[in-house]
Amino acid sequence: MTDATSERAPLGRRERKKAATRKALADAALRLFVEHGYDQVGIRDIAEAADVSTTTLFKHFPSKEALVFDEGDEIKAALLAAVRHRPAGQSIPGALRDHVLRARLPKGADADPCFTRFLELVDHTPALRDYARRMWLQHEVDLAAAIADESGAPADDPTCRALARFALEARDLGHGSPDPDAAVKRAFDLLEHGWSAHRDEPAGK
């Protein structure tokens, strides 16, 4: 039986209208950025495409970069779930490695073409890449708390905070590398096993 107090109340007409406007702006921005390039599209272009004023746009999004990234809560929830709901026997660094690799550019027949274009846009636009990195790193404290909880460590354990920080930073280590996934995997190997196990290991192994 579902507890009625835990269910999300239906949105009212005003909230639905705000949500629809926000989605129209985000969709218009992404479409224009992909079609013309991030630097070639202005705030006024996005507002006109969504049929709203620039004042309305800024009521929903504080900056041009924010139009592309509107999933902070979802990003945090996925990070914490990667730690808390990892398969039996998998280490926390291993779970974070798999999550980071999934969060990078999708590959193969199952990759969503629209999402792939979006990630390529971010990867090739310094302003968006920097903004995405800031959004990603803002979850360090929550991730560290989840790691501490899962490992039975004190909430303020510095090793949990260090693992959270370095795991989040590892996502961008592959940028510009001929094999980004391999670069990320080696970073997580270091987090998993420590420096002494890897300092004499050949780079290609």
XYZ file of N, CA and C in Angstrom:
615
model
N 0.843 -1.197 0.000
C 0.000 0.000 0.000
C 0.874 1.242 0.000
N 0.545 2.217 -0.809
C 1.343 3.428 -0.928
C 0.875 4.462 0.062
N 1.830 5.074 0.768
C 1.521 6.146 1.690
C 1.164 7.391 0.887
N -0.063 7.875 1.028
C -0.518 9.003 0.217
C 0.304 10.244 0.480
N 0.874 10.369 1.677
C 1.653 11.565 1.982
C 2.967 11.584 1.240
N 3.407 10.408 0.722
C 4.686 10.342 0.011
C 4.528 10.601 -1.475
N 3.275 10.640 -1.954
C 3.060 10.869 -3.373
C 3.168 12.354 -3.688
N 3.699 12.655 -4.844
C 3.828 14.037 -5.257
C 2.476 14.567 -5.711
N 2.080 15.704 -5.139
C 0.787 16.289 -5.500
C 0.821 16.746 -6.950
N -0.303 16.625 -7.660
C -0.353 17.072 -9.056
C -0.044 18.558 -9.157
N 0.634 18.935 -10.228
C 0.955 20.345 -10.433
C -0.304 21.129 -10.759
N -0.374 22.327 -10.221
C -1.475 23.207 -10.558
C -1.263 23.829 -11.931
N -2.270 24.570 -12.388
C -2.200 25.165 -13.726
C -1.000 26.099 -13.868
N -0.739 26.903 -12.855
C 0.380 27.838 -12.922
C 1.716 27.102 -12.981
N 1.852 26.063 -12.165
C 3.102 25.300 -12.158
C 3.311 24.565 -13.478
N 2.214 24.046 -14.035
C 2.319 23.376 -15.332
C 2.764 24.350 -16.421
N 2.232 25.564 -16.374
C 2.608 26.570 -17.366
C 4.079 26.952 -17.231
N 4.546 27.090 -15.983
C 5.959 27.414 -15.754
C 6.858 26.285 -16.243
N 6.447 25.047 -15.951
C 7.245 23.895 -16.382
C 7.287 23.803 -17.899
N 6.159 24.103 -18.556
C 6.110 24.051 -20.016
C 7.002 25.129 -20.631
N 6.994 26.325 -20.038
C 7.849 27.411 -20.536
C 9.317 27.055 -20.355
N 9.646 26.510 -19.207
C 11.034 26.119 -18.929
C 11.503 25.062 -19.926
N 10.660 24.086 -20.198
C 11.022 23.034 -21.148
C 11.157 23.597 -22.557
N 10.260 24.503 -22.939
C 10.337 25.097 -24.276
C 11.638 25.866 -24.453
N 12.059 26.574 -23.419
C 13.316 27.325 -23.483
C 14.520 26.379 -23.580
N 14.526 25.349 -22.746
C 15.643 24.406 -22.764
C 15.714 23.673 -24.100
N 14.570 23.267 -24.626
C 14.542 22.564 -25.913
C 15.015 23.468 -27.042
N 14.559 24.725 -27.036
C 14.954 25.671 -28.080
C 16.453 25.941 -28.014
N 16.958 26.113 -26.798
C 18.390 26.389 -26.644
C 19.226 25.231 -27.165
N 18.880 24.015 -26.772
C 19.659 22.858 -27.211
C 19.611 22.708 -28.727
N 18.420 22.891 -29.306
C 18.293 22.765 -30.763
C 19.151 23.806 -31.473
N 19.098 25.044 -31.035
C 19.876 26.107 -31.677
C 21.376 25.908 -31.471
N 21.760 25.476 -30.276
C 23.187 25.249 -30.010
C 23.734 24.144 -30.902
N 22.978 23.062 -31.039
C 23.428 21.941 -31.871
C 23.472 22.343 -33.338
N 22.476 23.114 -33.785
C 22.406 23.487 -35.203
C 23.425 24.542 -35.591
N 23.669 25.515 -34.701
C 24.485 26.671 -35.087
C 25.772 26.839 -34.291
N 25.889 26.113 -33.190
C 27.053 26.298 -32.333
C 26.722 27.198 -31.160
N 27.264 26.887 -30.015
C 26.934 27.613 -28.790
C 27.250 29.098 -28.895
N 28.434 29.434 -29.395
C 28.864 30.834 -29.422
C 28.113 31.667 -30.447
N 27.476 31.012 -31.412
C 26.757 31.734 -32.457
C 25.296 32.017 -32.096
N 24.859 31.527 -30.952
C 23.462 31.697 -30.542
C 23.399 32.611 -29.324
N 22.535 33.622 -29.404
C 22.384 34.551 -28.296
C 21.130 34.287 -27.485
N 21.055 34.918 -26.326
C 19.894 34.786 -25.452
C 18.617 35.215 -26.180
N 18.699 36.312 -26.946
C 17.529 36.788 -27.672
C 17.053 35.758 -28.690
N 17.988 35.072 -29.346
C 17.619 34.037 -30.320
C 16.802 32.926 -29.644
N 17.238 32.531 -28.453
C 16.563 31.448 -27.732
C 15.175 31.890 -27.286
N 15.103 33.105 -26.755
C 13.810 33.618 -26.295
C 12.814 33.692 -27.449
N 13.263 34.182 -28.598
C 12.379 34.285 -29.761
C 11.926 32.908 -30.238
N 12.838 31.946 -30.216
C 12.493 30.594 -30.663
C 11.451 29.958 -29.743
N 11.485 30.318 -28.463
C 10.515 29.778 -27.506
C 9.301 30.688 -27.356
N 9.294 31.814 -28.095
C 8.182 32.770 -28.087
C 7.944 33.367 -26.699
N 9.041 33.769 -26.050
C 8.944 34.471 -24.772
C 9.918 35.644 -24.797
N 9.848 36.503 -23.805
C 10.769 37.622 -23.699
C 12.064 37.181 -23.029
N 13.113 37.981 -23.204
C 14.372 37.662 -22.525
C 14.198 37.774 -21.004
N 13.317 38.676 -20.564
C 13.040 38.794 -19.128
C 12.467 37.487 -18.592
N 11.546 36.893 -19.344
C 10.975 35.612 -18.932
C 12.038 34.522 -18.910
N 12.901 34.547 -19.912
C 13.974 33.544 -19.959
C 14.808 33.599 -18.685
N 15.198 34.815 -18.270
C 16.062 34.928 -17.098
C 15.321 34.634 -15.794
N 14.005 34.622 -15.817
C 13.253 34.198 -14.637
C 13.382 32.692 -14.420
N 13.644 31.985 -15.501
C 13.758 30.529 -15.427
C 15.200 30.046 -15.386
N 16.093 30.758 -16.049
C 17.494 30.333 -16.142
C 18.407 31.519 -15.854
N 19.336 31.384 -14.914
C 20.189 32.508 -14.533
C 21.288 32.842 -15.539
N 21.585 31.932 -16.434
C 22.669 32.170 -17.387
C 22.438 31.356 -18.655
N 23.207 31.677 -19.668
C 23.110 30.954 -20.936
C 23.497 29.490 -20.751
N 24.544 29.238 -19.964
C 24.982 27.863 -19.736
C 23.906 27.035 -19.040
N 23.174 27.676 -18.121
C 22.161 26.950 -17.354
C 21.044 26.412 -18.234
N 20.857 26.997 -19.415
C 19.830 26.506 -20.337
C 20.108 25.075 -20.779
N 21.369 24.703 -20.777
C 21.753 23.371 -21.241
C 21.693 22.348 -20.110
N 21.921 22.812 -18.891
C 22.017 21.893 -17.747
C 20.918 22.219 -16.743
N 19.935 21.367 -16.698
C 18.795 21.586 -15.810
C 18.475 20.320 -15.026
N 19.531 19.548 -14.710
C 19.301 18.240 -14.092
C 20.192 18.016 -12.879
N 20.437 19.088 -12.108
C 21.323 18.954 -10.960
C 20.869 17.898 -9.974
N 19.573 17.882 -9.665
C 19.060 16.890 -8.711
C 19.181 15.477 -9.255
N 18.936 15.312 -10.561
C 19.039 13.982 -11.171
C 20.481 13.496 -11.182
N 21.416 14.403 -11.432
C 22.835 14.044 -11.439
C 23.255 13.553 -10.053
N 22.861 14.292 -9.023
C 23.202 13.902 -7.658
C 22.568 12.562 -7.301
N 21.301 12.387 -7.634
C 20.610 11.143 -7.306
C 21.288 9.946 -7.968
N 21.724 10.109 -9.224
C 22.378 9.010 -9.934
C 23.734 8.681 -9.314
N 24.470 9.706 -8.900
C 25.763 9.488 -8.252
C 25.597 8.704 -6.951
N 24.659 9.145 -6.135
C 24.449 8.482 -4.849
C 23.929 7.059 -5.037
N 23.065 6.870 -6.043
C 22.549 5.529 -6.312
C 23.661 4.595 -6.768
N 24.636 5.127 -7.512
C 25.750 4.300 -7.973
C 26.501 3.696 -6.788
N 26.597 4.454 -5.713
C 27.284 3.977 -4.514
C 26.379 3.081 -3.680
N 25.157 3.525 -3.456
C 24.259 2.825 -2.535
C 23.649 1.556 -3.123
N 23.500 1.517 -4.427
C 22.829 0.372 -5.051
C 23.766 -0.392 -5.992
N 25.043 -0.378 -5.693
C 26.008 -1.097 -6.520
C 25.804 -2.603 -6.360
N 26.200 -3.397 -7.365
C 26.047 -4.859 -7.273
C 26.822 -5.439 -6.097
N 26.323 -6.519 -5.581
C 26.991 -7.186 -4.461
C 28.422 -7.539 -4.840
N 29.350 -7.219 -3.963
C 30.748 -7.541 -4.200
C 31.528 -6.470 -4.940
N 30.847 -5.465 -5.498
C 31.552 -4.412 -6.214
C 32.022 -3.338 -5.236
N 33.233 -2.858 -5.428
C 33.772 -1.826 -4.549
C 33.140 -0.471 -4.879
N 33.278 0.456 -3.965
C 32.767 1.806 -4.208
C 33.513 2.482 -5.353
N 34.871 2.417 -5.400
C 35.555 2.996 -6.567
C 35.121 2.340 -7.876
N 34.902 1.026 -7.846
C 34.463 0.339 -9.062
C 33.098 0.805 -9.518
N 32.198 1.007 -8.560
C 30.854 1.475 -8.901
C 30.902 2.888 -9.467
N 31.728 3.749 -8.876
C 31.855 5.116 -9.371
C 32.518 5.141 -10.750
N 33.497 4.255 -10.952
C 34.127 4.155 -12.281
C 33.083 3.820 -13.332
N 32.266 2.818 -13.076
C 31.256 2.422 -14.063
C 30.258 3.548 -14.311
N 29.895 4.262 -13.257
C 28.942 5.361 -13.420
C 29.541 6.495 -14.238
N 30.790 6.831 -13.949
C 31.455 7.908 -14.698
C 31.581 7.538 -16.173
N 31.928 6.295 -16.453
C 32.060 5.869 -17.845
C 30.707 5.908 -18.556
N 29.632 5.546 -17.856
C 28.297 5.626 -18.455
C 27.889 7.073 -18.706
N 28.353 7.979 -17.844
C 27.971 9.384 -17.956
C 28.727 10.093 -19.081
N 29.777 9.442 -19.587
C 30.509 10.017 -20.709
C 29.768 9.717 -22.005
N 30.392 9.973 -23.128
C 29.733 9.859 -24.428
C 29.264 8.437 -24.696
N 27.953 8.218 -24.895
C 27.441 6.880 -25.205
C 27.982 6.387 -26.540
N 28.124 5.073 -26.642
C 28.655 4.489 -27.871
C 27.765 3.356 -28.329
N 27.895 2.997 -29.592
C 27.207 1.823 -30.097
C 25.792 2.093 -30.566
N 25.111 1.005 -30.909
C 23.780 1.106 -31.505
C 22.750 1.649 -30.533
N 23.000 1.521 -29.219
C 22.031 1.965 -28.235
C 22.148 3.447 -27.899
N 23.149 4.122 -28.446
C 23.349 5.535 -28.133
C 22.245 6.385 -28.757
N 21.673 7.276 -27.974
C 20.658 8.209 -28.453
C 21.357 9.288 -29.275
N 21.031 9.433 -30.572
C 21.731 10.418 -31.421
C 21.632 11.839 -30.878
N 20.462 12.213 -30.343
C 20.291 13.566 -29.811
C 21.182 13.780 -28.587
N 21.214 12.771 -27.699
C 22.036 12.901 -26.504
C 23.513 12.890 -26.869
N 23.867 12.098 -27.860
C 25.256 12.068 -28.311
C 25.680 13.430 -28.847
N 24.805 14.057 -29.646
C 25.115 15.395 -30.175
C 25.241 16.415 -29.048
N 24.376 16.266 -28.043
C 24.439 17.168 -26.893
C 25.789 17.048 -26.174
N 26.218 15.809 -25.900
C 27.483 15.611 -25.200
C 28.671 16.058 -26.040
N 28.570 15.874 -27.340
C 29.631 16.364 -28.226
C 29.691 17.888 -28.181
N 28.512 18.528 -28.141
C 28.455 19.985 -28.032
C 29.158 20.441 -26.765
N 28.842 19.807 -25.639
C 29.466 20.173 -24.377
C 30.972 19.946 -24.434
N 31.370 18.810 -24.973
C 32.786 18.446 -25.004
C 33.613 19.421 -25.837
N 32.993 20.022 -26.871
C 33.724 20.914 -27.766
C 33.465 22.391 -27.499
N 32.764 22.708 -26.410
C 32.485 24.096 -26.056
C 33.064 24.379 -24.676
N 34.186 25.104 -24.590
C 34.837 25.319 -23.293
C 33.909 25.877 -22.216
N 33.044 26.839 -22.567
C 32.155 27.436 -21.560
C 31.207 26.389 -20.988
N 30.678 25.529 -21.849
C 29.766 24.487 -21.385
C 30.519 23.408 -20.621
N 31.714 23.071 -21.088
C 32.502 22.046 -20.415
C 32.865 22.489 -18.997
N 33.232 23.760 -18.848
C 33.567 24.283 -17.527
C 32.335 24.321 -16.616
N 31.200 24.703 -17.182
C 29.968 24.760 -16.395
C 29.555 23.355 -15.956
N 29.662 22.408 -16.877
C 29.317 21.019 -16.542
C 30.220 20.494 -15.430
N 31.487 20.861 -15.497
C 32.428 20.418 -14.465
C 32.050 21.001 -13.104
N 31.682 22.276 -13.068
C 31.285 22.886 -11.800
C 30.027 22.224 -11.235
N 29.083 21.924 -12.114
C 27.870 21.247 -11.671
C 28.181 19.869 -11.096
N 29.072 19.174 -11.751
C 29.455 17.820 -11.334
C 30.147 17.852 -9.977
N 31.080 18.795 -9.806
C 31.875 18.836 -8.579
C 31.085 19.342 -7.381
N 29.964 20.010 -7.602
C 29.196 20.535 -6.475
C 28.565 19.435 -5.620
N 28.611 18.198 -6.121
C 28.012 17.090 -5.378
C 29.024 16.347 -4.503
N 30.204 16.924 -4.341
C 31.264 16.247 -3.586
C 30.846 15.916 -2.155
N 30.251 16.872 -1.451
C 29.907 16.666 -0.044
C 28.872 15.545 0.101
N 27.841 15.574 -0.743
C 26.809 14.534 -0.665
C 27.368 13.164 -1.025
N 28.248 13.127 -2.028
C 28.849 11.858 -2.418
C 29.740 11.323 -1.304
N 30.516 12.206 -0.688
C 31.386 11.787 0.422
C 30.554 11.216 1.562
N 29.405 11.816 1.850
C 28.539 11.330 2.924
C 28.002 9.937 2.599
N 27.632 9.721 1.333
C 27.138 8.403 0.926
C 28.240 7.357 1.021
N 29.455 7.723 0.629
C 30.591 6.797 0.721
C 30.855 6.435 2.174
N 30.841 7.443 3.048
C 31.074 7.186 4.473
C 29.994 6.275 5.039
N 28.754 6.524 4.673
C 27.655 5.719 5.171
C 27.770 4.269 4.713
N 28.126 4.080 3.444
C 28.230 2.735 2.895
C 29.433 1.968 3.438
N 30.484 2.687 3.785
C 31.704 2.022 4.262
C 31.793 1.960 5.777
N 30.793 2.533 6.460
C 30.805 2.500 7.917
C 31.817 3.437 8.538
N 32.242 4.447 7.802
C 33.224 5.411 8.300
C 32.504 6.600 8.942
N 33.198 7.377 9.757
C 32.597 8.587 10.317
C 32.185 9.544 9.198
N 31.165 10.337 9.453
C 30.636 11.234 8.423
C 31.683 12.223 7.928
N 32.628 12.593 8.795
C 33.647 13.572 8.403
C 34.981 12.926 8.040
N 34.951 11.633 7.702
C 36.191 10.919 7.368
C 36.859 11.555 6.148
N 38.121 12.013 6.273
C 38.777 12.699 5.160
C 39.055 11.791 3.966
N 39.202 10.470 4.202
C 39.453 9.586 3.063
C 38.206 9.460 2.188
N 37.033 9.512 2.799
C 35.795 9.466 2.014
C 35.647 10.744 1.195
N 35.994 11.874 1.790
C 35.939 13.146 1.063
C 36.944 13.139 -0.084
N 38.123 12.575 0.159
C 39.140 12.510 -0.889
C 38.689 11.623 -2.039
N 38.121 10.457 -1.716
C 37.640 9.559 -2.766
C 36.547 10.235 -3.582
N 35.627 10.921 -2.917
C 34.557 11.620 -3.631
C 35.132 12.670 -4.571
N 36.059 13.465 -4.075
C 36.632 14.535 -4.905
C 37.377 13.971 -6.102
N 38.240 12.989 -5.866
C 39.059 12.467 -6.960
C 38.219 11.677 -7.960
N 37.173 10.999 -7.474
C 36.294 10.273 -8.388
C 35.568 11.238 -9.314
N 35.110 12.360 -8.772
C 34.426 13.355 -9.596
C 35.398 14.014 -10.576
N 36.602 14.294 -10.111
C 37.605 14.910 -10.988
C 38.011 13.972 -12.116
N 37.969 12.661 -11.858
C 38.463 11.688 -12.841
C 37.678 11.735 -14.145
N 36.432 12.186 -14.082
C 35.605 12.198 -15.292
C 36.248 12.985 -16.421
N 36.940 14.077 -16.088
C 37.490 14.967 -17.108
C 38.933 14.646 -17.480
N 39.508 13.628 -16.849
C 40.907 13.318 -17.138
C 41.099 12.815 -18.565
N 40.052 12.242 -19.147
C 40.192 11.713 -20.495
C 40.048 12.749 -21.588
N 39.716 13.992 -21.229
C 39.511 15.009 -22.262
C 40.808 15.260 -23.021
N 40.736 15.146 -24.331
C 41.908 15.345 -25.175
C 42.782 14.120 -25.322
N 42.425 13.035 -24.628
C 43.206 11.806 -24.716
C 42.756 10.998 -25.933
N 43.679 10.285 -26.587
C 43.270 9.435 -27.711
C 42.333 8.310 -27.289
N 42.367 7.934 -26.012
C 41.473 6.902 -25.487
C 40.935 7.377 -24.144
N 39.896 8.229 -24.156
C 39.384 8.809 -22.909
C 38.948 7.772 -21.885
N 38.269 6.707 -22.341
C 37.806 5.699 -21.392
C 38.976 5.026 -20.683
N 40.041 4.744 -21.429
C 41.208 4.107 -20.816
C 41.835 5.026 -19.770
N 41.864 6.334 -20.055
C 42.423 7.288 -19.098
C 41.601 7.307 -17.812
N 40.285 7.294 -17.956
C 39.413 7.290 -16.785
C 39.592 5.992 -15.998
N 39.678 4.859 -16.699
C 39.837 3.580 -16.011
C 41.134 3.530 -15.219
N 42.206 4.064 -15.775
C 43.485 4.050 -15.058
C 43.427 4.940 -13.822
N 42.703 6.042 -13.925
C 42.548 6.909 -12.755
C 41.817 6.160 -11.639
N 40.787 5.414 -12.002
C 40.045 4.667 -10.991
C 40.821 3.459 -10.487
N 41.702 2.909 -11.328
C 42.590 1.852 -10.845
C 43.465 2.390 -9.707
N 43.904 3.621 -9.875
C 44.729 4.246 -8.839
C 43.919 4.443 -7.560
N 42.670 4.895 -7.700
C 41.819 5.071 -6.527
C 41.528 3.733 -5.848
N 41.397 2.683 -6.644
C 41.068 1.356 -6.119
C 42.251 0.713 -5.405
N 43.436 0.811 -6.011
C 44.574 0.019 -5.528
C 45.704 0.840 -4.922
N 45.713 2.135 -5.151
C 46.768 2.959 -4.567
C 47.967 3.121 -5.480
N 48.769 4.114 -5.166
C 49.913 4.479 -6.003
C 50.963 3.383 -6.063
N 51.244 2.742 -4.946
C 52.333 1.770 -4.909
C 52.092 0.611 -5.847
N 50.839 0.271 -6.116
C 50.539 -0.866 -6.992
C 50.661 -0.495 -8.456
N 50.754 0.820 -8.762
C 50.699 1.220 -10.166
C 51.898 2.032 -10.629
N 52.745 2.480 -9.736
C 53.786 3.426 -10.154
C 54.787 2.798 -11.110
N 54.990 1.473 -11.018
C 55.940 0.824 -11.917
C 55.248 0.059 -13.042
N 53.913 0.195 -13.129
C 53.171 -0.532 -14.153
C 53.258 0.203 -15.484
N 53.521 -0.493 -16.595
C 53.594 0.159 -17.899
C 52.299 0.903 -18.211
N 52.401 2.070 -18.845
C 51.237 2.929 -19.106
C 50.206 2.239 -19.975
N 50.631 1.335 -20.867
C 49.690 0.696 -21.767
C 49.026 -0.527 -21.214
N 49.381 -0.919 -19.989
C 48.850 -2.184 -19.441
C 47.467 -1.968 -18.863
